[in-house]
């Protein structure tokens, strides 16, 4: 393996690849910073521009956008309470509270350090465990996938929002949205209302940009916009020793959680950040501080979402299966470049595989070295009056949505979900479970239907397989436990306090 | 008259939405439990939605009531509504006017609506932002933003 890593470094450190890695990280951070324009849209927009460069350079740049956005997303979450992308949603809770207390610098600093540690360690783990994990994952069947996705959804609803019933409603609505489009087994169009562009399913990007980008725009338009977007001075970007001591456990746990959840289907950056937040809150000696500016609430999720990006590349490269939207786009890109991701890629394209993997290590170091000093620049970008930033957000959302399929209908979808997102905010619903369920929906449906076909219609298949059984029992307990009076009281107290200012 | 709370009203919405999903799911093949059809999962999600909506409504009845109108009391409805219609008009007109013209108009409106800038500053910013966006995305990144029928007509009329 050492030879392979050396080969990887020799490719990743080529001047042109270093340049593409840098460009990817920079664009990734930028799109992460700008609300409404996430890595999915950025990669989609830039994909056509990569056709004239080598596959390894292209994927290095596109991967750089992915993990760069994870870092950049935290900046807007912390400074303006507006997640730059979905994985940074949870960072708003404590990051923004820290900024309001004049500790924006510490929050940004610990976020950068956590992102670096998470990203770097996950790449090292990726190098070490890619092959063995591929063997284990290959043994997973539809029941295991179904159970893993179930627990993922239940964990998100358990953690999100003040009301678990509302979160479950959001998850169910998301599952339905995931059903829209052509059924993968029967090839029958469902709930498309005759619109052919819906045959491929409801686009995730228009939905996310609508719910978060446009929803935020509408919510801001209803109030007084004469205030500037950011009023607190960012100082002391290096966290104190006390901050690091408090965050160390969260960073280590976030790295492990993020990496593992990144590998799992439907996991990825969003789920890992939510789960990390929940774990930190549960393990904390001061859970009441969560939602009020607890630094662990920033360190854990930010580490986890970066660690998840490394984990997410395992199924993509080794199995040829994308488990989230960004890796799905990357898979499409690789196929367009004539590559065949899968178990054979290590034999057929070792230079590509190890070059891209090692570039992620280099990219994470670049992000730390470049972005700690550049925090001031990003902050300046955010100091642009919101009255001027708001039209830019709208136009980026429109271009981002349009550029994916070059279809104006997607703008209508974004607008509809913008209104929905605005109303959900007003009615105190959390959109995160809906988005996760929508992404998982088609996989979830396929896993359930395939499991039932395998078992000849018997639901016992989910309980006779150990991994599936354990996951479903845990998911069931997570659904039941909040209704135990004492637990309900604890959960209400903890979540309401955490969400009050969110 | 019953003063329905926000959760009751949203619960009723979800109940109706669930019922509609259930109704339309029936149009697809439900299959059986040995081989579920394309309508199977939508049917289950619709039923779950109705069940959860019932839980939300009945749980809320026992709680202190908060009128839904209180949530919207301080809302500047006019500005939000006009913006929604402005965006709708943008999407409708985009293929005809092309990206640049309609984006300048939208940006001008948004800058005026969101801030207290004068007409000159708003117009200047709208033109600058739209032109920069067009240059970056359409020229540098080669995203084929709609040129518009107006541009095509002008090209046909004067381009030769």
XYZ file of C-alpha atoms in Angstrom:
662
model
C 0.000 0.000 0.000
C 2.932 2.360 0.644
C 3.864 2.178 -3.035
C 0.307 3.068 -3.929
C 0.319 6.072 -1.574
C 3.647 7.242 -3.000
C 2.143 6.965 -6.474
C -0.831 8.939 -5.212
C 1.396 11.720 -3.894
C 3.375 11.811 -7.125
C 0.132 12.444 -9.001
C -1.547 14.750 -6.475
C 1.550 16.953 -6.176
C 1.838 17.591 -9.910
C 1.586 21.380 -10.435
C -1.606 21.211 -12.491
C -3.283 18.925 -9.950
C -2.232 21.173 -7.070
C -3.752 24.087 -8.963
C -7.039 22.262 -9.596
C -7.116 21.141 -5.966
C -6.621 24.753 -4.861
C -9.289 26.033 -7.266
C -11.713 23.349 -6.066
C -11.108 24.161 -2.397
C -11.473 27.884 -3.035
C -14.669 27.527 -5.065
C -15.973 25.023 -2.525
C -15.398 27.436 0.335
C -16.966 30.251 -1.664
C -20.115 28.300 -2.511
C -20.250 27.059 1.052
C -20.100 30.650 2.261
C -22.752 31.920 -0.143
C -26.164 30.827 1.099
C -28.315 29.102 -1.470
C -25.429 27.889 -3.608
C -24.105 24.585 -2.313
C -21.628 21.993 -3.608
C -24.290 20.175 -5.633
C -25.085 23.236 -7.714
C -21.440 24.304 -7.919
C -20.279 20.897 -9.119
C -23.153 20.749 -11.575
C -22.357 24.193 -12.928
C -18.638 23.432 -13.256
C -18.972 19.899 -14.611
C -19.176 20.939 -18.282
C -16.019 23.038 -17.847
C -13.960 19.974 -16.874
C -14.395 18.023 -20.104
C -11.167 19.396 -21.567
C -8.931 18.458 -18.631
C -7.709 15.061 -17.448
C -10.102 12.891 -15.416
C -7.872 12.871 -12.347
C -7.549 16.680 -12.370
C -11.305 17.046 -12.868
C -12.243 14.788 -9.976
C -9.587 16.402 -7.773
C -11.201 19.791 -8.410
C -14.785 18.554 -8.012
C -13.910 16.677 -4.823
C -12.222 19.864 -3.568
C -15.483 21.730 -4.085
C -17.262 19.056 -2.051
C -15.106 19.141 1.050
C -14.309 22.837 0.664
C -18.037 23.571 0.833
C -18.279 21.618 4.081
C -15.857 24.096 5.583
C -17.343 27.161 3.906
C -20.885 26.219 4.922
C -20.007 26.673 8.553
C -18.979 30.295 8.022
C -22.462 31.479 7.067
C -24.012 29.231 9.707
C -21.903 30.874 12.376
C -22.035 34.442 11.159
C -25.534 34.848 9.766
C -27.484 31.843 11.038
C -27.998 30.791 7.431
C -26.481 27.431 6.451
C -24.378 27.706 3.319
C -25.313 24.103 2.617
C -27.413 21.399 4.251
C -24.606 19.785 6.277
C -24.057 23.057 8.112
C -27.671 23.435 9.235
C -26.972 22.153 12.720
C -23.926 24.413 13.131
C -26.286 27.393 13.178
C -27.596 26.385 16.584
C -24.476 26.991 18.594
C -22.218 28.711 16.083
C -24.569 31.639 15.643
C -25.116 31.896 19.387
C -21.340 32.037 19.862
C -21.150 34.814 17.252
C -23.878 36.752 19.034
C -21.839 36.525 22.212
C -18.800 37.942 20.452
C -17.094 34.560 20.039
C -17.447 34.230 16.267
C -13.665 33.953 15.905
C -13.450 30.982 18.263
C -16.361 29.283 16.536
C -14.804 29.779 13.089
C -11.399 28.697 14.355
C -12.594 25.501 15.997
C -14.705 24.792 12.935
C -11.620 25.079 10.713
C -9.498 22.914 13.003
C -12.258 20.322 13.372
C -12.809 20.290 9.613
C -9.098 19.756 9.024
C -8.801 16.968 11.589
C -12.007 15.287 10.397
C -11.101 15.578 6.742
C -7.504 14.453 7.154
C -8.137 11.534 9.482
C -10.996 10.339 7.318
C -8.708 10.273 4.277
C -6.143 8.250 6.215
C -8.883 5.875 7.370
C -10.141 5.700 3.814
C -6.712 4.544 2.677
C -6.550 1.916 5.409
C -9.991 0.407 5.336
C -11.258 0.833 1.781
C -10.730 -2.732 0.717
C -11.851 -4.561 3.892
C -14.936 -2.380 4.213
C -15.871 -3.004 0.624
C -15.979 -6.700 1.411
C -18.227 -6.138 4.426
C -20.530 -3.744 2.613
C -20.873 -6.197 -0.249
C -22.408 -8.634 2.225
C -25.202 -6.127 3.011
C -28.490 -6.941 1.401
C -31.664 -4.900 0.944
C -32.943 -5.613 4.509
C -29.751 -4.176 6.011
C -29.934 -1.106 3.788
C -33.590 -0.635 4.685
C -32.857 -0.893 8.406
C -29.859 1.456 8.199
C -31.898 4.057 6.373
C -34.735 3.641 8.871
C -32.466 4.334 11.799
C -30.954 7.282 9.944
C -34.374 8.832 9.455
C -35.517 8.132 13.001
C -32.343 9.650 14.456
C -32.898 12.799 12.435
C -36.519 13.121 13.532
C -35.464 12.376 17.110
C -32.980 15.230 17.026
C -34.715 17.770 14.852
C -37.346 20.273 15.882
C -39.338 20.827 19.018
C -42.055 18.350 18.072
C -41.201 14.804 17.096
C -44.623 14.409 15.471
C -43.901 17.372 13.217
C -40.455 15.997 12.393
C -41.971 12.618 11.544
C -44.510 14.372 9.334
C -41.648 16.093 7.569
C -39.855 12.761 7.102
C -42.994 11.116 5.724
C -43.545 14.059 3.376
C -39.932 13.701 2.243
C -40.403 9.993 1.575
C -43.391 10.849 -0.575
C -41.431 13.495 -2.473
C -38.796 10.826 -3.098
C -41.488 8.652 -4.705
C -42.261 11.277 -7.353
C -40.926 10.266 -10.749
C -40.396 7.035 -12.582
C -40.614 3.911 -10.460
C -37.278 2.142 -10.834
C -38.806 -1.345 -10.803
C -41.933 -0.944 -12.961
C -40.753 2.136 -14.928
C -44.152 3.721 -14.267
C -44.303 7.492 -13.782
C -45.830 8.450 -10.461
C -47.323 11.754 -9.325
C -45.694 13.613 -12.216
C -48.977 15.257 -13.272
C -47.890 14.910 -16.876
C -44.694 16.944 -16.452
C -41.954 14.987 -18.201
C -39.174 16.760 -16.287
C -40.508 15.079 -13.135
C -39.934 11.600 -14.617
C -36.399 11.665 -13.210
C -37.787 12.625 -9.845
C -38.099 15.907 -8.059
C -34.723 17.612 -8.254
C -32.986 17.795 -4.925
C -31.244 21.065 -5.754
C -34.422 23.046 -6.525
C -36.004 21.651 -3.372
C -33.032 22.522 -1.144
C -32.534 25.926 -2.717
C -36.249 26.593 -2.385
C -36.590 25.477 1.220
C -33.409 27.097 2.465
C -32.370 29.771 -0.035
C -35.700 31.236 -1.129
C -37.397 30.456 2.187
C -34.726 32.521 3.888
C -35.155 35.331 1.352
C -38.921 35.492 1.931
C -38.471 35.325 5.686
C -36.005 38.206 5.554
C -38.190 40.282 3.281
C -40.986 40.344 5.790
C -38.922 42.189 8.344
C -36.747 45.254 8.463
C -33.670 44.821 6.279
C -31.955 48.052 7.142
C -29.607 46.179 9.482
C -26.353 44.864 8.065
C -25.869 41.124 7.687
C -23.210 40.909 10.338
C -22.507 43.275 13.134
C -20.067 41.440 15.370
C -16.350 41.838 14.928
C -14.479 38.612 14.303
C -11.385 38.487 16.445
C -9.143 35.808 17.928
C -9.723 33.199 15.254
C -7.455 30.816 17.133
C -9.486 29.118 19.854
C -8.220 29.275 23.436
C -6.651 26.277 25.192
C -9.881 25.925 27.161
C -11.878 25.864 23.917
C -9.616 23.176 22.469
C -9.826 21.118 25.656
C -13.619 21.301 25.561
C -13.710 20.464 21.857
C -11.127 17.706 21.722
C -13.532 14.897 22.573
C -16.138 16.277 20.200
C -13.595 16.456 17.376
C -12.404 12.888 17.932
C -15.926 11.524 18.202
C -17.017 13.610 15.214
C -14.194 12.148 13.142
C -15.194 8.560 13.918
C -18.922 9.171 13.587
C -18.578 11.182 10.414
C -16.362 8.636 8.746
C -18.613 5.696 9.623
C -21.855 7.487 8.764
C -20.279 8.808 5.584
C -19.783 5.269 4.375
C -23.358 4.235 5.060
C -26.087 4.755 2.500
C -28.013 7.932 3.078
C -25.556 8.930 5.766
C -23.100 11.460 4.511
C -22.368 14.902 5.774
C -25.902 15.946 6.742
C -26.744 12.939 8.887
C -23.301 12.790 10.479
C -23.486 16.431 11.562
C -26.913 15.885 13.122
C -25.901 12.667 14.851
C -22.678 14.235 16.106
C -24.630 17.147 17.574
C -27.019 14.752 19.302
C -24.172 12.647 20.672
C -22.306 15.682 22.005
C -25.408 17.025 23.624
C -26.120 13.713 25.262
C -22.547 13.255 26.492
C -22.094 16.830 27.659
C -21.978 17.672 31.336
C -23.763 20.884 30.412
C -26.441 19.948 27.864
C -28.327 23.109 28.771
C -25.562 25.108 27.081
C -26.369 23.527 23.723
C -28.262 26.000 21.631
C -26.791 28.807 23.724
C -23.304 28.738 22.231
C -21.630 25.470 23.295
C -18.386 25.106 21.368
C -18.791 21.311 21.245
C -21.979 21.944 19.255
C -19.810 23.514 16.557
C -16.716 21.322 16.811
C -18.531 17.965 16.642
C -20.806 18.542 13.636
C -18.202 20.461 11.650
C -15.656 17.693 12.183
C -18.237 15.043 11.384
C -19.422 16.571 8.121
C -15.855 16.840 6.822
C -14.999 13.327 7.998
C -18.120 12.101 6.225
C -16.855 13.380 2.881
C -13.904 11.000 3.148
C -16.168 8.154 4.160
C -18.578 8.872 1.312
C -15.859 8.162 -1.249
C -15.541 4.529 -0.144
C -18.808 3.294 -1.633
C -18.343 5.594 -4.613
C -14.910 4.301 -5.576
C -14.996 0.730 -4.301
C -18.603 -0.219 -4.987
C -19.433 2.289 -7.697
C -22.477 3.310 -5.647
C -23.246 6.920 -4.796
C -24.852 7.303 -1.379
C -25.489 11.017 -1.584
C -26.223 13.608 -4.246
C -22.694 14.960 -4.598
C -21.138 11.533 -5.042
C -23.919 10.720 -7.524
C -22.799 13.686 -9.624
C -19.164 12.612 -9.265
C -20.096 9.101 -10.395
C -21.782 10.568 -13.455
C -18.670 12.618 -14.157
C -16.386 9.581 -13.849
C -18.536 7.608 -16.247
C -18.414 10.535 -18.702
C -14.612 10.490 -18.419
C -14.654 6.813 -19.349
C -13.805 5.492 -15.896
C -15.559 2.553 -14.269
C -15.697 3.007 -10.515
C -16.005 -0.272 -8.667
C -13.818 -2.962 -7.128
C -11.716 -3.166 -10.278
C -10.711 0.486 -10.233
C -7.783 -0.316 -7.922
C -6.416 -2.632 -10.599
C -7.391 -0.730 -13.721
C -6.819 2.885 -12.625
C -4.638 2.851 -9.500
C -3.121 6.223 -10.391
C -6.558 7.806 -10.587
C -7.790 6.231 -7.363
C -4.757 7.011 -5.222
C -4.164 10.391 -6.878
C -7.661 11.573 -5.964
C -7.489 10.122 -2.446
C -4.131 11.725 -1.681
C -5.297 15.032 -3.182
C -7.985 15.140 -0.515
C -5.289 15.015 2.149
C -3.462 17.842 0.376
C -6.733 19.738 -0.068
C -7.578 19.557 3.622
C -4.172 20.979 4.493
C -4.730 23.730 1.900
C -8.100 24.570 3.414
C -6.608 24.990 6.870
C -3.590 26.999 5.749
C -5.564 29.206 3.381
C -8.811 29.649 5.212
C -7.657 30.536 8.692
C -6.053 33.724 7.351
C -8.865 34.138 4.826
C -11.628 34.148 7.425
C -11.453 37.946 7.363
C -12.040 37.905 3.618
C -15.106 35.684 3.932
C -16.388 37.886 6.731
C -15.960 40.932 4.489
C -17.971 39.138 1.843
C -20.708 38.667 4.397
C -20.552 42.291 5.506
C -22.073 43.289 2.200
C -25.463 44.784 3.137
C -28.142 42.164 2.989
C -30.184 44.362 0.682
C -27.423 43.843 -1.895
C -26.630 40.249 -0.984
C -30.262 39.145 -1.175
C -30.659 39.721 -4.943
C -27.353 37.922 -5.492
C -28.583 34.935 -3.477
C -31.736 34.881 -5.585
C -29.815 35.050 -8.857
C -27.301 32.348 -7.752
C -30.192 30.110 -6.746
C -31.866 30.675 -10.110
C -28.680 30.032 -12.113
C -27.778 27.033 -9.953
C -31.192 25.463 -10.386
C -31.407 26.240 -14.096
C -27.902 25.052 -14.942
C -28.434 21.496 -13.699
C -30.901 20.448 -16.395
C -31.133 23.721 -18.355
C -34.827 23.606 -17.601
C -36.870 26.618 -16.511
C -39.425 24.298 -14.893
C -36.880 23.692 -12.128
C -37.146 27.406 -11.253
C -40.883 26.940 -10.711
C -40.136 23.956 -8.451
C -37.677 26.080 -6.475
C -40.225 28.856 -6.143
C -42.929 26.464 -4.925
C -40.563 25.006 -2.328
C -39.484 28.515 -1.385
C -43.057 29.312 -0.392
C -43.345 25.932 1.366
C -40.078 26.574 3.205
C -41.286 29.994 4.277
C -44.558 28.585 5.629
C -42.740 25.721 7.365
C -40.618 28.290 9.184
C -43.686 30.208 10.241
C -45.404 27.043 11.464
C -42.319 25.780 13.293
C -41.510 22.760 11.128
C -37.905 21.673 10.582
C -37.210 20.959 6.904
C -34.090 18.816 7.517
C -35.932 15.468 7.982
C -37.867 16.162 4.779
C -34.706 16.643 2.748
C -32.978 13.586 4.161
C -36.069 11.451 3.605
C -36.404 12.747 0.078
C -32.805 11.740 -0.733
C -33.275 8.347 0.868
C -36.785 7.847 -0.513
C -36.019 6.000 -3.745
C -33.310 3.830 -2.110
C -35.585 3.198 0.850
C -38.439 2.116 -1.367
C -36.229 -0.155 -3.444
C -34.701 -1.745 -0.343
C -38.131 -2.452 1.148
C -39.572 -3.859 -2.045
C -36.506 -5.958 -2.799
C -36.481 -7.298 0.769
C -40.110 -8.352 0.484
C -39.481 -9.948 -2.867
C -36.494 -11.806 -1.345
C -38.518 -13.030 1.622
C -41.566 -13.874 -0.451
C -43.576 -11.208 1.316
C -42.478 -11.930 4.867
C -41.556 -8.973 7.057
C -39.668 -11.402 9.296
C -36.661 -10.920 7.051
C -35.933 -7.650 8.838
C -35.768 -9.365 12.223
C -33.951 -12.545 11.221
C -30.865 -10.675 10.007
C -28.782 -9.401 12.949
C -27.724 -6.001 11.600
C -31.180 -5.246 10.335
C -32.814 -6.400 13.573
C -30.533 -4.318 15.804
C -31.035 -1.188 13.704
C -34.797 -1.553 13.649
C -35.016 -2.235 17.391
C -32.921 0.885 18.093
C -35.086 2.903 15.691
C -38.228 1.599 17.395
C -36.862 2.524 20.812
C -36.006 6.002 19.580
C -39.614 6.381 18.474
C -41.089 5.054 21.703
C -38.722 6.484 24.299
C -39.682 10.163 23.784
C -43.220 9.245 24.848
C -42.069 8.012 28.256
C -43.117 10.953 30.483
C -39.732 11.514 32.098
C -37.882 11.236 28.796
C -40.462 13.447 27.108
C -39.839 16.102 29.739
C -36.056 15.829 29.268
C -36.301 15.878 25.474
C -38.683 18.826 25.434
C -36.475 20.781 27.779
C -33.302 19.996 25.842
C -34.639 20.499 22.326
C -36.770 23.561 23.078
C -33.805 25.243 24.717
C -31.568 24.307 21.806
C -34.018 25.523 19.203
C -35.359 28.676 20.786
C -33.073 30.986 18.901
C -32.735 28.852 15.808
C -66.453 29.471 17.005
C -63.481 27.197 17.382
C -60.232 29.153 17.318
C -57.983 26.606 15.710
C -54.345 26.690 16.683
C -51.469 26.595 14.247
C -50.823 22.887 14.827
C -54.465 22.020 14.335
C -54.590 23.886 11.051
C -51.342 22.458 9.784
C -52.467 19.029 11.006
C -55.655 19.357 8.981
C -53.559 20.290 5.963
C -51.375 17.208 6.399
C -54.464 15.025 6.854
C -55.921 16.268 3.586
C -52.544 15.930 1.859
C -52.243 12.360 3.147
C -55.766 11.565 1.935
C -54.950 12.945 -1.530
C -51.766 10.839 -1.659
C -53.712 7.746 -0.610
C -56.376 8.448 -3.245
C -53.889 8.867 -6.079
C -51.740 5.952 -4.899
C -54.726 3.741 -5.617
C -54.351 4.625 -9.295
C -51.049 2.768 -9.396
C -50.520 -0.932 -9.026
C -50.255 -1.666 -5.311
C -48.997 -5.196 -5.940
C -49.097 -7.503 -2.974
C -46.781 -8.083 -0.057
C -44.809 -10.618 -2.069
C -44.089 -8.103 -4.812
C -45.089 -4.556 -3.833
C -46.072 -2.358 -6.761
C -45.341 1.308 -7.509
C -48.313 2.477 -5.457
C -47.357 0.559 -2.330
C -44.938 2.987 -0.671
C -46.883 6.142 -1.598
C -49.967 4.515 -0.072
C -48.095 3.793 3.151
C -46.637 7.314 3.297
C -50.119 8.769 2.736
C -51.579 6.655 5.530
C -48.702 7.535 7.874
C -49.225 11.200 7.062
C -52.913 10.965 7.945
C -52.143 9.116 11.180
C -49.466 11.594 12.260
C -51.729 14.502 11.320
C -54.415 13.066 13.630
C -51.867 12.790 16.445
C -50.800 16.398 15.846
C -54.376 17.715 15.851
C -55.613 15.778 18.874
C -52.480 16.464 20.885
C -52.801 20.147 20.129
C -56.437 20.308 21.282
C -55.260 19.658 24.830
C -52.758 22.472 24.710
C -52.910 26.179 25.293
C -54.233 27.786 22.164
C -52.254 30.100 20.025
C -54.087 31.575 17.095
C -52.462 30.964 13.732
C -52.972 34.638 12.966
C -50.459 35.528 15.697
C -47.698 33.945 13.617
C -48.376 36.225 10.709
C -49.235 39.374 12.640
C -45.973 41.219 12.035
C -45.512 39.894 8.518
C -45.062 42.352 5.670
C -47.367 40.338 3.472
C -47.386 42.809 0.641
C -43.616 42.664 0.166
C -43.457 38.868 0.438
C -46.385 38.375 -1.939
C -45.086 40.854 -4.501
C -41.675 39.153 -4.378
C -43.231 35.736 -4.981
C -45.135 37.127 -7.974
C -42.021 38.925 -9.199
C -40.118 35.630 -9.168
C -43.003 33.904 -10.891
C -43.004 36.607 -13.562
C -39.220 36.165 -13.865
C -39.583 32.445 -14.587
C -42.388 33.098 -17.106
C -40.558 35.878 -18.954
C -37.049 34.394 -18.836
C -37.319 32.456 -22.144
C -38.659 35.543 -23.922
C -36.525 38.364 -22.600
C -33.381 36.341 -21.920
C -31.356 36.226 -18.735
C -29.813 39.667 -18.775
C -32.828 41.933 -19.224
C -35.164 40.159 -16.820
C -32.396 39.711 -14.226
C -31.717 43.450 -14.222
C -35.407 44.111 -13.640
C -35.672 41.487 -10.885
C -32.530 42.704 -9.165
C -33.707 46.300 -9.346
C -36.961 45.326 -7.673
C -35.243 43.198 -5.001
C -32.674 45.867 -4.134
C -35.433 48.465 -3.856
C -37.630 46.116 -1.816
C -34.912 44.944 0.525
C -33.041 48.179 1.107
C -33.407 51.890 1.251
C -31.261 52.667 -1.762
C -32.191 55.305 -4.298
C -33.269 54.517 -7.843
C -29.885 55.343 -9.335
C -27.896 53.146 -6.945
C -30.413 50.335 -7.273
C -30.344 50.492 -11.052
C -26.542 50.644 -11.121
C -26.197 47.702 -8.741
C -28.805 45.721 -10.660
C -26.994 46.245 -13.966
C -23.573 45.524 -12.432
C -24.661 42.336 -10.625
C -26.582 41.006 -13.601
C -23.752 41.713 -16.011
C -21.164 40.146 -13.670
C -23.360 37.068 -13.118
C -23.823 36.727 -16.867
C -20.124 37.127 -17.522
C -19.072 34.577 -14.894
C -21.665 31.928 -15.617
C -22.455 32.347 -19.306
C -19.073 33.490 -20.617
C -16.472 31.992 -18.280
C -18.294 28.847 -17.178
C -20.247 28.454 -20.422
C -23.607 27.869 -18.758
C -26.101 28.323 -21.615
C -28.299 30.920 -19.946
C -31.354 31.797 -22.039
C -30.565 34.508 -24.584
C -34.248 35.169 -25.124
C -36.498 35.512 -28.109
C -35.924 39.255 -28.111
C -32.182 38.714 -28.591
C -32.820 36.131 -31.310
C -35.222 38.490 -33.088
C -32.728 41.338 -32.878
C -29.959 39.095 -34.147
C -32.132 38.042 -37.044
C -33.181 41.623 -37.740
C -29.884 43.431 -37.354
C -27.262 40.726 -37.005
C -26.681 40.038 -40.662
